mmCIF file of C-alpha atoms in Angstrom:
data_model
loop_
_atom_site.group_PDB
_atom_site.id
_atom_site.type_symbol
_atom_site.label_atom_id
_atom_site.label_comp_id
_atom_site.label_asym_id
_atom_site.label_seq_id
_atom_site.Cartn_x
_atom_site.Cartn_y
_atom_site.Cartn_z
ATOM 1 C CA UNK A 115 -10.907 24.269 37.530
ATOM 2 C CA UNK A 116 -14.320 23.559 35.962
ATOM 3 C CA UNK A 117 -12.703 24.476 32.646
ATOM 4 C CA UNK A 118 -9.844 22.045 33.335
ATOM 5 C CA UNK A 119 -12.417 19.344 34.131
ATOM 6 C CA UNK A 120 -14.302 20.168 30.908
ATOM 7 C CA UNK A 121 -11.033 20.023 28.957
ATOM 8 C CA UNK A 122 -10.203 16.670 30.526
ATOM 9 C CA UNK A 123 -13.613 15.218 29.633
ATOM 10 C CA UNK A 124 -13.332 16.541 26.071
ATOM 11 C CA UNK A 125 -9.797 15.182 25.673
ATOM 12 C CA UNK A 126 -10.880 11.755 26.952
ATOM 13 C CA UNK A 127 -13.980 11.799 24.735
ATOM 14 C CA UNK A 128 -12.123 12.708 21.555
ATOM 15 C CA UNK A 129 -9.259 10.302 22.271
ATOM 16 C CA UNK A 130 -11.757 7.495 22.900
ATOM 17 C CA UNK A 131 -13.909 8.299 19.866
ATOM 18 C CA UNK A 132 -10.816 8.627 17.656
ATOM 19 C CA UNK A 133 -9.360 5.329 18.923
ATOM 20 C CA UNK A 134 -12.659 3.532 18.195
ATOM 21 C CA UNK A 135 -12.890 5.128 14.739
ATOM 22 C CA UNK A 136 -9.343 4.059 13.797
ATOM 23 C CA UNK A 137 -10.017 0.501 14.993
ATOM 24 C CA UNK A 138 -13.218 0.453 12.910
ATOM 25 C CA UNK A 139 -11.148 1.742 9.955
ATOM 26 C CA UNK A 140 -8.903 -1.324 10.429
ATOM 27 C CA UNK A 141 -11.923 -3.677 10.592
ATOM 28 C CA UNK A 142 -13.350 -2.038 7.465
ATOM 29 C CA UNK A 143 -10.016 -2.592 5.686
ATOM 30 C CA UNK A 144 -9.907 -6.261 6.717
ATOM 31 C CA UNK A 145 -13.461 -6.741 5.401
ATOM 32 C CA UNK A 146 -12.432 -5.019 2.153
ATOM 33 C CA UNK A 147 -9.287 -7.159 1.904
ATOM 34 C CA UNK A 148 -11.377 -10.303 2.266
ATOM 35 C CA UNK A 149 -13.295 -9.306 -0.872
ATOM 36 C CA UNK A 150 -10.113 -10.283 -2.710
ATOM 37 C CA UNK A 151 -8.017 -8.964 -5.522
ATOM 38 C CA UNK A 152 -4.420 -7.838 -5.454
ATOM 39 C CA UNK A 153 -5.174 -4.102 -5.333
ATOM 40 C CA UNK A 154 -7.788 -4.645 -2.624
ATOM 41 C CA UNK A 155 -5.197 -6.345 -0.434
ATOM 42 C CA UNK A 156 -2.533 -3.678 -1.070
ATOM 43 C CA UNK A 157 -4.941 -0.775 -0.435
ATOM 44 C CA UNK A 158 -6.287 -2.470 2.695
ATOM 45 C CA UNK A 159 -2.740 -3.033 4.016
ATOM 46 C CA UNK A 160 -1.889 0.644 3.437
ATOM 47 C CA UNK A 161 -5.077 1.704 5.171
ATOM 48 C CA UNK A 162 -4.494 -0.636 8.129
ATOM 49 C CA UNK A 163 -0.930 0.684 8.490
ATOM 50 C CA UNK A 164 -2.057 4.329 8.428
ATOM 51 C CA UNK A 165 -4.957 3.707 10.842
ATOM 52 C CA UNK A 166 -2.768 1.810 13.331
ATOM 53 C CA UNK A 167 -0.074 4.509 13.107
ATOM 54 C CA UNK A 168 -2.603 7.200 14.037
ATOM 55 C CA UNK A 169 -4.248 4.904 16.639
ATOM 56 C CA UNK A 170 -0.886 4.576 18.448
ATOM 57 C CA UNK A 171 -0.437 8.380 18.363
ATOM 58 C CA UNK A 172 -3.919 8.849 19.851
ATOM 59 C CA UNK A 173 -3.694 6.319 22.711
ATOM 60 C CA UNK A 174 0.029 7.081 23.303
ATOM 61 C CA UNK A 175 0.790 3.347 23.697
ATOM 62 C CA UNK A 176 3.024 1.320 23.421
ATOM 63 C CA UNK A 177 5.445 3.926 24.757
ATOM 64 C CA UNK A 178 8.452 2.495 22.863
ATOM 65 C CA UNK A 179 6.638 3.003 19.553
ATOM 66 C CA UNK A 180 5.395 6.477 20.568
ATOM 67 C CA UNK A 181 9.001 7.421 21.371
ATOM 68 C CA UNK A 182 10.150 6.296 17.896
ATOM 69 C CA UNK A 183 7.272 8.235 16.323
ATOM 70 C CA UNK A 184 8.319 11.308 18.350
ATOM 71 C CA UNK A 185 11.790 11.074 16.835
ATOM 72 C CA UNK A 186 10.898 10.263 13.224
ATOM 73 C CA UNK A 187 7.284 11.230 12.494
ATOM 74 C CA UNK A 188 6.562 14.142 14.788
ATOM 75 C CA UNK A 189 4.032 15.604 12.303
ATOM 76 C CA UNK A 190 1.432 13.036 13.410
ATOM 77 C CA UNK A 191 1.239 14.786 16.795
ATOM 78 C CA UNK A 192 0.294 18.172 15.268
ATOM 79 C CA UNK A 193 -3.198 19.036 14.106
ATOM 80 C CA UNK A 194 -2.054 19.730 10.546
ATOM 81 C CA UNK A 195 -0.199 16.404 10.300
ATOM 82 C CA UNK A 196 -3.128 14.460 11.706
ATOM 83 C CA UNK A 197 -5.578 16.288 9.422
ATOM 84 C CA UNK A 198 -3.534 15.418 6.309
ATOM 85 C CA UNK A 199 -3.158 11.771 7.379
ATOM 86 C CA UNK A 200 -6.913 11.566 8.095
ATOM 87 C CA UNK A 201 -7.706 12.945 4.623
ATOM 88 C CA UNK A 202 -5.477 10.284 3.010
ATOM 89 C CA UNK A 203 -7.080 7.616 5.185
ATOM 90 C CA UNK A 204 -10.573 8.794 4.210
ATOM 91 C CA UNK A 205 -9.671 8.764 0.493
ATOM 92 C CA UNK A 206 -8.666 5.095 0.772
ATOM 93 C CA UNK A 207 -11.772 4.281 2.835
ATOM 94 C CA UNK A 208 -14.097 5.932 0.285
ATOM 95 C CA UNK A 209 -13.071 3.200 -2.171
ATOM 96 C CA UNK A 210 -14.149 0.403 0.197
ATOM 97 C CA UNK A 211 -17.912 0.289 -0.371
ATOM 98 C CA UNK A 212 -20.626 1.477 2.017
ATOM 99 C CA UNK A 213 -18.772 0.602 5.229
ATOM 100 C CA UNK A 214 -15.684 2.411 3.904
ATOM 101 C CA UNK A 215 -17.635 5.518 2.901
ATOM 102 C CA UNK A 216 -19.250 5.642 6.359
ATOM 103 C CA UNK A 217 -15.863 5.245 8.083
ATOM 104 C CA UNK A 218 -14.248 7.860 5.832
ATOM 105 C CA UNK A 219 -16.980 10.345 6.745
ATOM 106 C CA UNK A 220 -16.715 9.508 10.473
ATOM 107 C CA UNK A 221 -12.908 9.864 10.365
ATOM 108 C CA UNK A 222 -13.188 13.313 8.725
ATOM 109 C CA UNK A 223 -16.042 14.445 11.003
ATOM 110 C CA UNK A 224 -13.948 13.602 14.075
ATOM 111 C CA UNK A 225 -10.929 15.656 12.998
ATOM 112 C CA UNK A 226 -13.172 18.552 11.889
ATOM 113 C CA UNK A 227 -15.105 18.311 15.170
ATOM 114 C CA UNK A 228 -11.858 18.537 17.123
ATOM 115 C CA UNK A 229 -10.933 21.666 15.159
ATOM 116 C CA UNK A 230 -14.330 23.276 15.750
ATOM 117 C CA UNK A 231 -14.163 22.585 19.486
ATOM 118 C CA UNK A 232 -10.728 24.219 19.626
ATOM 119 C CA UNK A 233 -12.293 27.676 19.676
ATOM 120 C CA UNK A 234 -14.386 26.836 22.750
ATOM 121 C CA UNK A 235 -11.801 24.658 24.499
ATOM 122 C CA UNK A 236 -8.301 25.829 23.490
ATOM 123 C CA UNK A 237 -6.781 24.012 26.474
ATOM 124 C CA UNK A 238 -8.159 20.691 25.258
ATOM 125 C CA UNK A 239 -6.927 21.359 21.717
ATOM 126 C CA UNK A 240 -3.442 22.185 22.989
ATOM 127 C CA UNK A 241 -3.423 18.984 25.032
ATOM 128 C CA UNK A 242 -4.526 16.861 22.042
ATOM 129 C CA UNK A 243 -2.008 18.321 19.580
ATOM 130 C CA UNK A 244 1.504 19.690 19.671
ATOM 131 C CA UNK A 245 1.730 23.296 18.670
ATOM 132 C CA UNK A 246 3.979 24.721 16.039
ATOM 133 C CA UNK A 247 6.839 22.944 14.429
ATOM 134 C CA UNK A 248 9.590 24.182 12.130
ATOM 135 C CA UNK A 249 7.309 25.868 9.552
ATOM 136 C CA UNK A 250 4.482 27.048 11.751
ATOM 137 C CA UNK A 251 1.927 29.004 9.754
ATOM 138 C CA UNK A 252 -0.383 29.048 12.801
ATOM 139 C CA UNK A 253 -2.719 26.361 11.438
ATOM 140 C CA UNK A 254 -2.009 24.362 14.604
ATOM 141 C CA UNK A 255 -3.181 26.946 17.128
ATOM 142 C CA UNK A 256 -6.762 27.101 18.344
ATOM 143 C CA UNK A 257 -7.060 30.759 17.290
ATOM 144 C CA UNK A 258 -5.360 30.576 13.896
ATOM 145 C CA UNK A 259 -2.782 33.211 14.863
ATOM 146 C CA UNK A 260 -0.457 32.997 17.863
ATOM 147 C CA UNK A 261 -0.655 36.790 18.313
ATOM 148 C CA UNK A 262 -4.383 36.606 19.010
ATOM 149 C CA UNK A 263 -6.249 35.474 22.074
ATOM 150 C CA UNK A 264 -9.850 36.448 22.888
ATOM 151 C CA UNK A 265 -9.940 39.643 24.955
ATOM 152 C CA UNK A 266 -12.884 41.401 26.566
ATOM 153 C CA UNK A 267 -14.094 44.190 24.307
ATOM 154 C CA UNK A 268 -12.881 47.691 25.247
ATOM 155 C CA UNK A 269 -16.231 49.014 24.026
ATOM 156 C CA UNK A 270 -18.203 47.420 26.872
#
């Protein structure tokens, strides 16, 4: 039960931090867009779209949009899908000056931090991300291989 409470706090913390980061990614993109130029506007619009897409998947609202995403873009709910989308987002952000570089790094640190915490809090990881999918190579499990779970050593 303490573990469930820890998982809940971690889930809330990562969802909140991720939601704030994606909103800051949007603000960064708007600032970049304001600097002008056709490509700046197009890149900023792509980045805003990606960030809002992931933001909706993180906060699970509005439910009608989440339902559509469940049916058509299920990958965003897996760790691997989110990781790939975050890398693309960061690559766009890195081209947006100092604010963009900072947000790209924060976006990547969050997804890497979630992955690192998975080993200590597999329940939280499983709550944050769907497991598996059609071509599951076990990247989406907290232990890297579904056949493995930590066991007490027989040598003790």
